[in-house]
Every structure is written in structure tokens, then in C-alpha cells.
Amino acid sequence: MQGEGFLAIWSDVESAQETDYLHWLTREHTTERLGVDGFLGVRVFRAISDSINRFLIVYDLESSAALSGPSYLARLNAPTAWSQRIMPILQNFVRGGGRRVLSQGIGRGSYIAALPSAGDLPDAAAILAGLLAQDRIAQAHLLETDQEKTAIQTSEKSLRPKDRSFDSLLLVEGLDQRALRRALAAYPALLPAGLTADHVPLYAQIFALDRRAAMVGAG
């Protein structure tokens, strides 16, 4: 990850609205966000599932200060016409931003496991190192949400019903799905209650953009 901050967003979209959503996200919204001070890059993931259209967006930030900065708040309080149309259709919306507590590894995997509210790990550095010691695991990140900055009320937020958030987030990046599930199985305490490693939702990257490329495209 770039920078010391992050913003992670989940949402579900009905099949009939998926193309409009993806065009909005890749042709307007992410480029717009990367024009905001402190936003460095974005990756978009889709859940590996035939039963739901669930997307995860992860922004890299210079620091968590970007979440309450005037540049970002100005955008949130002046959503585009396309954003005003998209925001109300987003279901199961979950959003949290804050700081990157710890990262280990190198490179980026095409598949990730995203475990919200992983909680206080008794020895986070050792756990991340253990995950990285597993075959075909590229990186692992422990992220902590700044609830005060995440909860700032804006015009865009008012367009979405029933926003939720999370306290922390563990991201594990792997080269393939089996590798991720094997790595998670070695640390069952990390898994959500009632789920085994074979049933943890995994995500595949479908889009990525960094600030420099966004500015070239926008120009």
C-alpha cells in the first residue's frame, strides 16, 4: 500500500444496475477521487461469488488526515449528477477509513481476503509474518478505522441509507484463492465467527488506478 492512510468501501449492486455502476466507478468516480488532496491510488475488487454482485474499493491515502481535509469534504458535499444517481442504489454499504497500522510483504496479489473488525491482535507483527510465511502470499496489512473522520456527515452520505462501518481491517493478498484459504486456515482465530477458511469471502481485483495515471486521463 502507498501512504499511511486508507479508505475501504463495500457495496452490493443489483445485476440490472451493475454496468452503470462499473462505468460510473471506472470512468468518473475513481478519477475524481484521485484528484483529491492526499488520495494516492485505488484498487477495485469483486467478490468471488455467483450469488451476489459485491464490490470492495480500497484507496491508498497519504494519511488519515485526507479524510477530513477540505479537498475531500468539498467533493463529498458536491456529488456529481452521476453520483447522485448511483449512491441510493448501493446496498449493504460499509465504509471505513483511517491509518495503516502494519504491513508486511512485497508486491500485490490479484486475490485478497478482507476481514473487517479483526480486533486487537495479541502479536500482530508475528501473525502477519506467519501469514507471509505461507506459500503464495504477497502482502498482509492491518488497518485501523478513525471513527470520527469516517462518521463526518456530508451531502453524499445523506444519499445512502443505513451506512455501516468497522473498527479494523485485515487484508491478506495472495497469488491464488487456494493459497489464501490455506493461509487463513493456519490462523482460525482471525476468521469471522461461524466461518471456516473455506467459506471466508474472497475478492479478485478487477480495476486499479494511481494518481498520476488518473491525472493524465483527466487531462
PDB file of C-alpha atoms in Angstrom:
ATOM      1  CA  MET A   1       0.000   0.000   0.000  1.00  0.00           C
ATOM      2  CA  GLN A   2       1.066   3.569  -0.631  1.00  0.00           C
ATOM      3  CA  GLY A   3       0.977   6.147   2.169  1.00  0.00           C
ATOM      4  CA  GLU A   4      -0.052   5.761   5.780  1.00  0.00           C
ATOM      5  CA  GLY A   5      -3.831   6.012   5.392  1.00  0.00           C
ATOM      6  CA  PHE A   6      -6.655   4.082   3.755  1.00  0.00           C
ATOM      7  CA  LEU A   7     -10.327   4.191   2.844  1.00  0.00           C
ATOM      8  CA  ALA A   8     -12.204   0.912   2.287  1.00  0.00           C
ATOM      9  CA  ILE A   9     -15.769   0.660   0.960  1.00  0.00           C
ATOM     10  CA  TRP A  10     -18.059  -2.324   0.354  1.00  0.00           C
ATOM     11  CA  SER A  11     -21.355  -2.260  -1.525  1.00  0.00           C
ATOM     12  CA  ASP A  12     -23.717  -4.603  -3.348  1.00  0.00           C
ATOM     13  CA  VAL A  13     -25.346  -3.766  -6.679  1.00  0.00           C
ATOM     14  CA  GLU A  14     -28.304  -5.355  -8.447  1.00  0.00           C
ATOM     15  CA  SER A  15     -27.394  -7.133 -11.698  1.00  0.00           C
ATOM     16  CA  ALA A  16     -29.501  -4.774 -13.796  1.00  0.00           C
ATOM     17  CA  GLN A  17     -27.554  -1.787 -12.456  1.00  0.00           C
ATOM     18  CA  GLU A  18     -24.081  -3.310 -12.477  1.00  0.00           C
ATOM     19  CA  THR A  19     -22.828  -1.900 -15.788  1.00  0.00           C
ATOM     20  CA  ASP A  20     -23.933   1.613 -14.909  1.00  0.00           C
ATOM     21  CA  TYR A  21     -22.229   1.262 -11.530  1.00  0.00           C
ATOM     22  CA  LEU A  22     -18.964  -0.002 -13.026  1.00  0.00           C
ATOM     23  CA  HIS A  23     -18.922   2.705 -15.694  1.00  0.00           C
ATOM     24  CA  TRP A  24     -19.515   5.352 -13.015  1.00  0.00           C
ATOM     25  CA  LEU A  25     -16.796   3.885 -10.836  1.00  0.00           C
ATOM     26  CA  THR A  26     -14.113   3.459 -13.509  1.00  0.00           C
ATOM     27  CA  ARG A  27     -14.960   6.369 -15.828  1.00  0.00           C
ATOM     28  CA  GLU A  28     -15.765   9.107 -13.324  1.00  0.00           C
ATOM     29  CA  HIS A  29     -15.696   8.369  -9.603  1.00  0.00           C
ATOM     30  CA  THR A  30     -12.230   6.933  -9.015  1.00  0.00           C
ATOM     31  CA  THR A  31     -10.599   9.554 -11.242  1.00  0.00           C
ATOM     32  CA  GLU A  32     -12.464  12.259  -9.349  1.00  0.00           C
ATOM     33  CA  ARG A  33     -11.348  10.867  -6.001  1.00  0.00           C
ATOM     34  CA  LEU A  34      -7.711  10.676  -7.075  1.00  0.00           C
ATOM     35  CA  GLY A  35      -7.888  14.390  -7.804  1.00  0.00           C
ATOM     36  CA  VAL A  36      -8.482  14.957  -4.076  1.00  0.00           C
ATOM     37  CA  ASP A  37      -5.526  16.049  -1.968  1.00  0.00           C
ATOM     38  CA  GLY A  38      -3.982  13.083  -0.174  1.00  0.00           C
ATOM     39  CA  PHE A  39      -5.530  10.327  -2.360  1.00  0.00           C
ATOM     40  CA  LEU A  40      -2.746   8.275  -3.985  1.00  0.00           C
ATOM     41  CA  GLY A  41      -4.282   5.221  -5.623  1.00  0.00           C
ATOM     42  CA  VAL A  42      -7.269   2.895  -5.764  1.00  0.00           C
ATOM     43  CA  ARG A  43      -7.941  -0.803  -6.310  1.00  0.00           C
ATOM     44  CA  VAL A  44     -11.373  -2.261  -7.020  1.00  0.00           C
ATOM     45  CA  PHE A  45     -12.202  -5.872  -6.137  1.00  0.00           C
ATOM     46  CA  ARG A  46     -15.214  -8.061  -6.832  1.00  0.00           C
ATOM     47  CA  ALA A  47     -16.383 -10.873  -4.568  1.00  0.00           C
ATOM     48  CA  ILE A  48     -15.777 -14.329  -5.999  1.00  0.00           C
ATOM     49  CA  SER A  49     -19.391 -15.444  -5.861  1.00  0.00           C
ATOM     50  CA  ASP A  50     -22.127 -16.345  -8.306  1.00  0.00           C
ATOM     51  CA  SER A  51     -24.878 -15.267  -5.930  1.00  0.00           C
ATOM     52  CA  ILE A  52     -24.081 -11.596  -5.291  1.00  0.00           C
ATOM     53  CA  ASN A  53     -22.540  -8.570  -7.010  1.00  0.00           C
ATOM     54  CA  ARG A  54     -20.402  -7.295  -4.136  1.00  0.00           C
ATOM     55  CA  PHE A  55     -17.571  -4.844  -4.653  1.00  0.00           C
ATOM     56  CA  LEU A  56     -14.731  -3.668  -2.417  1.00  0.00           C
ATOM     57  CA  ILE A  57     -12.880  -0.419  -3.120  1.00  0.00           C
ATOM     58  CA  VAL A  58      -9.598   0.306  -1.332  1.00  0.00           C
ATOM     59  CA  TYR A  59      -7.995   3.744  -1.581  1.00  0.00           C
ATOM     60  CA  ASP A  60      -4.404   4.445  -0.524  1.00  0.00           C
ATOM     61  CA  LEU A  61      -4.074   7.785   1.285  1.00  0.00           C
ATOM     62  CA  GLU A  62      -1.069   9.845   2.298  1.00  0.00           C
ATOM     63  CA  SER A  63      -2.531   9.811   5.813  1.00  0.00           C
ATOM     64  CA  SER A  64      -5.895   9.658   7.536  1.00  0.00           C
ATOM     65  CA  ALA A  65      -5.908  13.486   7.501  1.00  0.00           C
ATOM     66  CA  ALA A  66      -7.143  13.303   3.892  1.00  0.00           C
ATOM     67  CA  LEU A  67     -10.494  12.002   5.179  1.00  0.00           C
ATOM     68  CA  SER A  68     -11.290  15.279   6.904  1.00  0.00           C
ATOM     69  CA  GLY A  69      -9.377  17.593   4.579  1.00  0.00           C
ATOM     70  CA  PRO A  70     -11.126  20.466   2.778  1.00  0.00           C
ATOM     71  CA  SER A  71     -10.469  18.965  -0.660  1.00  0.00           C
ATOM     72  CA  TYR A  72     -12.259  15.696   0.144  1.00  0.00           C
ATOM     73  CA  LEU A  73     -15.117  17.294   2.063  1.00  0.00           C
ATOM     74  CA  ALA A  74     -15.733  19.669  -0.845  1.00  0.00           C
ATOM     75  CA  ARG A  75     -16.224  16.683  -3.154  1.00  0.00           C
ATOM     76  CA  LEU A  76     -18.458  14.852  -0.658  1.00  0.00           C
ATOM     77  CA  ASN A  77     -20.653  17.927  -0.328  1.00  0.00           C
ATOM     78  CA  ALA A  78     -20.979  18.425  -4.087  1.00  0.00           C
ATOM     79  CA  PRO A  79     -21.679  14.965  -5.576  1.00  0.00           C
ATOM     80  CA  THR A  80     -21.942  14.819  -9.354  1.00  0.00           C
ATOM     81  CA  ALA A  81     -25.238  14.057 -11.052  1.00  0.00           C
ATOM     82  CA  TRP A  82     -23.993  10.535 -11.783  1.00  0.00           C
ATOM     83  CA  SER A  83     -23.023  10.042  -8.137  1.00  0.00           C
ATOM     84  CA  GLN A  84     -26.439  11.275  -7.018  1.00  0.00           C
ATOM     85  CA  ARG A  85     -27.995   8.578  -9.190  1.00  0.00           C
ATOM     86  CA  ILE A  86     -25.655   5.789  -8.035  1.00  0.00           C
ATOM     87  CA  MET A  87     -25.487   6.360  -4.278  1.00  0.00           C
ATOM     88  CA  PRO A  88     -29.103   5.406  -3.448  1.00  0.00           C
ATOM     89  CA  ILE A  89     -28.840   2.057  -5.295  1.00  0.00           C
ATOM     90  CA  LEU A  90     -25.851   0.819  -3.272  1.00  0.00           C
ATOM     91  CA  GLN A  91     -26.871  -1.926  -0.848  1.00  0.00           C
ATOM     92  CA  ASN A  92     -25.137  -3.229   2.292  1.00  0.00           C
ATOM     93  CA  PHE A  93     -22.866  -0.181   2.221  1.00  0.00           C
ATOM     94  CA  VAL A  94     -19.909  -0.365   4.597  1.00  0.00           C
ATOM     95  CA  ARG A  95     -17.255   2.346   4.772  1.00  0.00           C
ATOM     96  CA  GLY A  96     -14.240   2.997   6.984  1.00  0.00           C
ATOM     97  CA  GLY A  97     -11.043   4.993   6.721  1.00  0.00           C
ATOM     98  CA  GLY A  98      -8.081   5.587   8.943  1.00  0.00           C
ATOM     99  CA  ARG A  99      -4.448   4.577   9.324  1.00  0.00           C
ATOM    100  CA  ARG A 100      -2.291   1.669   8.262  1.00  0.00           C
ATOM    101  CA  VAL A 101      -1.003   0.109  11.483  1.00  0.00           C
ATOM    102  CA  LEU A 102       1.278  -2.517   9.976  1.00  0.00           C
ATOM    103  CA  SER A 103       2.173  -4.005   6.597  1.00  0.00           C
ATOM    104  CA  GLN A 104       4.427  -6.893   5.673  1.00  0.00           C
ATOM    105  CA  GLY A 105       5.393  -8.394   2.329  1.00  0.00           C
ATOM    106  CA  ILE A 106       6.125  -7.097  -1.133  1.00  0.00           C
ATOM    107  CA  GLY A 107       4.124  -6.734  -4.324  1.00  0.00           C
ATOM    108  CA  ARG A 108       0.393  -7.068  -4.770  1.00  0.00           C
ATOM    109  CA  GLY A 109      -1.715 -10.181  -5.095  1.00  0.00           C
ATOM    110  CA  SER A 110      -4.639 -10.434  -7.502  1.00  0.00           C
ATOM    111  CA  TYR A 111      -6.787 -12.078  -4.805  1.00  0.00           C
ATOM    112  CA  ILE A 112      -7.462 -10.793  -1.302  1.00  0.00           C
ATOM    113  CA  ALA A 113      -9.191 -11.776   1.890  1.00  0.00           C
ATOM    114  CA  ALA A 114     -10.663  -8.787   3.714  1.00  0.00           C
ATOM    115  CA  LEU A 115     -11.529  -9.382   7.360  1.00  0.00           C
ATOM    116  CA  PRO A 116     -13.250  -6.365   8.968  1.00  0.00           C
ATOM    117  CA  SER A 117     -13.093  -5.818  12.713  1.00  0.00           C
ATOM    118  CA  ALA A 118     -10.299  -8.344  13.158  1.00  0.00           C
ATOM    119  CA  GLY A 119      -9.852  -6.825  16.615  1.00  0.00           C
ATOM    120  CA  ASP A 120      -6.724  -6.337  18.674  1.00  0.00           C
ATOM    121  CA  LEU A 121      -4.243  -8.993  17.620  1.00  0.00           C
ATOM    122  CA  PRO A 122      -2.085 -10.111  20.574  1.00  0.00           C
ATOM    123  CA  ASP A 123       1.060 -10.088  18.417  1.00  0.00           C
ATOM    124  CA  ALA A 124       0.149  -8.503  15.106  1.00  0.00           C
ATOM    125  CA  ALA A 125       3.694  -8.468  13.730  1.00  0.00           C
ATOM    126  CA  ALA A 126       4.133 -12.184  14.376  1.00  0.00           C
ATOM    127  CA  ILE A 127       0.754 -13.037  12.855  1.00  0.00           C
ATOM    128  CA  LEU A 128       1.417 -11.036   9.718  1.00  0.00           C
ATOM    129  CA  ALA A 129       4.854 -12.617   9.437  1.00  0.00           C
ATOM    130  CA  GLY A 130       3.261 -16.033   9.826  1.00  0.00           C
ATOM    131  CA  LEU A 131       0.766 -15.291   7.067  1.00  0.00           C
ATOM    132  CA  LEU A 132       3.600 -14.129   4.805  1.00  0.00           C
ATOM    133  CA  ALA A 133       5.495 -17.343   5.511  1.00  0.00           C
ATOM    134  CA  GLN A 134       2.691 -19.297   3.834  1.00  0.00           C
ATOM    135  CA  ASP A 135       3.105 -20.220   0.171  1.00  0.00           C
ATOM    136  CA  ARG A 136       1.963 -17.702  -2.460  1.00  0.00           C
ATOM    137  CA  ILE A 137       1.066 -14.887  -0.041  1.00  0.00           C
ATOM    138  CA  ALA A 138       2.312 -11.489  -1.209  1.00  0.00           C
ATOM    139  CA  GLN A 139       1.302  -8.976   1.465  1.00  0.00           C
ATOM    140  CA  ALA A 140      -0.733  -8.544   4.632  1.00  0.00           C
ATOM    141  CA  HIS A 141      -1.968  -5.262   6.131  1.00  0.00           C
ATOM    142  CA  LEU A 142      -3.559  -4.361   9.444  1.00  0.00           C
ATOM    143  CA  LEU A 143      -5.682  -1.195   9.217  1.00  0.00           C
ATOM    144  CA  GLU A 144      -7.426   0.808  11.945  1.00  0.00           C
ATOM    145  CA  THR A 145     -10.524   2.934  11.344  1.00  0.00           C
ATOM    146  CA  ASP A 146     -10.739   6.517  12.539  1.00  0.00           C
ATOM    147  CA  GLN A 147     -14.406   6.557  13.504  1.00  0.00           C
ATOM    148  CA  GLU A 148     -14.580  10.319  13.987  1.00  0.00           C
ATOM    149  CA  LYS A 149     -13.357  11.052  10.474  1.00  0.00           C
ATOM    150  CA  THR A 150     -15.386   8.215   8.957  1.00  0.00           C
ATOM    151  CA  ALA A 151     -18.614   9.484  10.571  1.00  0.00           C
ATOM    152  CA  ILE A 152     -18.420  13.061   9.215  1.00  0.00           C
ATOM    153  CA  GLN A 153     -21.837  13.937   7.803  1.00  0.00           C
ATOM    154  CA  THR A 154     -21.867  15.099   4.171  1.00  0.00           C
ATOM    155  CA  SER A 155     -24.297  15.569   1.297  1.00  0.00           C
ATOM    156  CA  GLU A 156     -23.102  12.371  -0.350  1.00  0.00           C
ATOM    157  CA  LYS A 157     -23.507  10.364   2.849  1.00  0.00           C
ATOM    158  CA  SER A 158     -27.117  11.518   3.118  1.00  0.00           C
ATOM    159  CA  LEU A 159     -27.857   9.862  -0.246  1.00  0.00           C
ATOM    160  CA  ARG A 160     -27.080   6.383   1.114  1.00  0.00           C
ATOM    161  CA  PRO A 161     -29.390   4.590   3.520  1.00  0.00           C
ATOM    162  CA  LYS A 162     -28.047   2.673   6.500  1.00  0.00           C
ATOM    163  CA  ASP A 163     -24.298   3.222   6.225  1.00  0.00           C
ATOM    164  CA  ARG A 164     -22.218   0.926   8.435  1.00  0.00           C
ATOM    165  CA  SER A 165     -18.555   0.879   9.400  1.00  0.00           C
ATOM    166  CA  PHE A 166     -15.939  -1.325  11.110  1.00  0.00           C
ATOM    167  CA  ASP A 167     -13.204  -0.849  13.711  1.00  0.00           C
ATOM    168  CA  SER A 168     -10.300  -2.530  11.952  1.00  0.00           C
ATOM    169  CA  LEU A 169      -9.487  -4.426   8.784  1.00  0.00           C
ATOM    170  CA  LEU A 170      -7.037  -7.190   7.949  1.00  0.00           C
ATOM    171  CA  LEU A 171      -6.169  -7.514   4.255  1.00  0.00           C
ATOM    172  CA  VAL A 172      -4.274 -10.583   3.048  1.00  0.00           C
ATOM    173  CA  GLU A 173      -3.116 -10.620  -0.579  1.00  0.00           C
ATOM    174  CA  GLY A 174      -2.354 -13.855  -2.411  1.00  0.00           C
ATOM    175  CA  LEU A 175      -1.486 -15.186  -5.826  1.00  0.00           C
ATOM    176  CA  ASP A 176      -4.449 -17.564  -5.931  1.00  0.00           C
ATOM    177  CA  GLN A 177      -7.563 -18.496  -3.993  1.00  0.00           C
ATOM    178  CA  ARG A 178      -6.284 -21.777  -2.614  1.00  0.00           C
ATOM    179  CA  ALA A 179      -3.199 -20.100  -1.180  1.00  0.00           C
ATOM    180  CA  LEU A 180      -5.333 -17.549   0.649  1.00  0.00           C
ATOM    181  CA  ARG A 181      -7.593 -20.199   2.127  1.00  0.00           C
ATOM    182  CA  ARG A 182      -4.608 -22.283   3.272  1.00  0.00           C
ATOM    183  CA  ALA A 183      -3.022 -19.247   4.922  1.00  0.00           C
ATOM    184  CA  LEU A 184      -6.247 -18.318   6.724  1.00  0.00           C
ATOM    185  CA  ALA A 185      -6.743 -21.908   7.874  1.00  0.00           C
ATOM    186  CA  ALA A 186      -3.433 -21.658   9.724  1.00  0.00           C
ATOM    187  CA  TYR A 187      -4.882 -18.794  11.827  1.00  0.00           C
ATOM    188  CA  PRO A 188      -8.508 -19.713  12.636  1.00  0.00           C
ATOM    189  CA  ALA A 189      -8.697 -17.023  15.351  1.00  0.00           C
ATOM    190  CA  LEU A 190      -8.688 -14.400  12.591  1.00  0.00           C
ATOM    191  CA  LEU A 191     -11.843 -15.735  10.956  1.00  0.00           C
ATOM    192  CA  PRO A 192     -15.323 -14.265  11.460  1.00  0.00           C
ATOM    193  CA  ALA A 193     -17.445 -16.190  13.949  1.00  0.00           C
ATOM    194  CA  GLY A 194     -19.040 -19.252  12.427  1.00  0.00           C
ATOM    195  CA  LEU A 195     -16.903 -19.288   9.268  1.00  0.00           C
ATOM    196  CA  THR A 196     -14.125 -21.637   8.272  1.00  0.00           C
ATOM    197  CA  ALA A 197     -11.323 -20.673   5.907  1.00  0.00           C
ATOM    198  CA  ASP A 198     -13.186 -22.439   3.093  1.00  0.00           C
ATOM    199  CA  HIS A 199     -16.146 -20.094   3.489  1.00  0.00           C
ATOM    200  CA  VAL A 200     -14.473 -16.715   4.048  1.00  0.00           C
ATOM    201  CA  PRO A 201     -15.427 -14.377   1.172  1.00  0.00           C
ATOM    202  CA  LEU A 202     -12.536 -13.728  -1.206  1.00  0.00           C
ATOM    203  CA  TYR A 203     -12.170 -10.930  -3.742  1.00  0.00           C
ATOM    204  CA  ALA A 204     -10.477 -10.627  -7.129  1.00  0.00           C
ATOM    205  CA  GLN A 205      -9.021  -7.365  -8.408  1.00  0.00           C
ATOM    206  CA  ILE A 206     -10.869  -6.003 -11.447  1.00  0.00           C
ATOM    207  CA  PHE A 207      -9.513  -2.438 -11.703  1.00  0.00           C
ATOM    208  CA  ALA A 208      -6.644  -0.297 -10.411  1.00  0.00           C
ATOM    209  CA  LEU A 209      -5.612   3.322 -10.895  1.00  0.00           C
ATOM    210  CA  ASP A 210      -2.957   5.565  -9.380  1.00  0.00           C
ATOM    211  CA  ARG A 211      -2.950   9.334  -9.052  1.00  0.00           C
ATOM    212  CA  ARG A 212      -0.519  10.020 -11.916  1.00  0.00           C
ATOM    213  CA  ALA A 213      -2.491   7.914 -14.404  1.00  0.00           C
ATOM    214  CA  ALA A 214      -5.759   9.463 -13.235  1.00  0.00           C
ATOM    215  CA  MET A 215      -4.439  12.979 -13.812  1.00  0.00           C
ATOM    216  CA  VAL A 216      -3.184  12.065 -17.301  1.00  0.00           C
ATOM    217  CA  GLY A 217      -6.567  10.549 -18.172  1.00  0.00           C
ATOM    218  CA  ALA A 218      -8.465  13.509 -16.768  1.00  0.00           C
ATOM    219  CA  GLY A 219      -6.281  15.976 -18.620  1.00  0.00           C
TER     220      GLY A 219
END
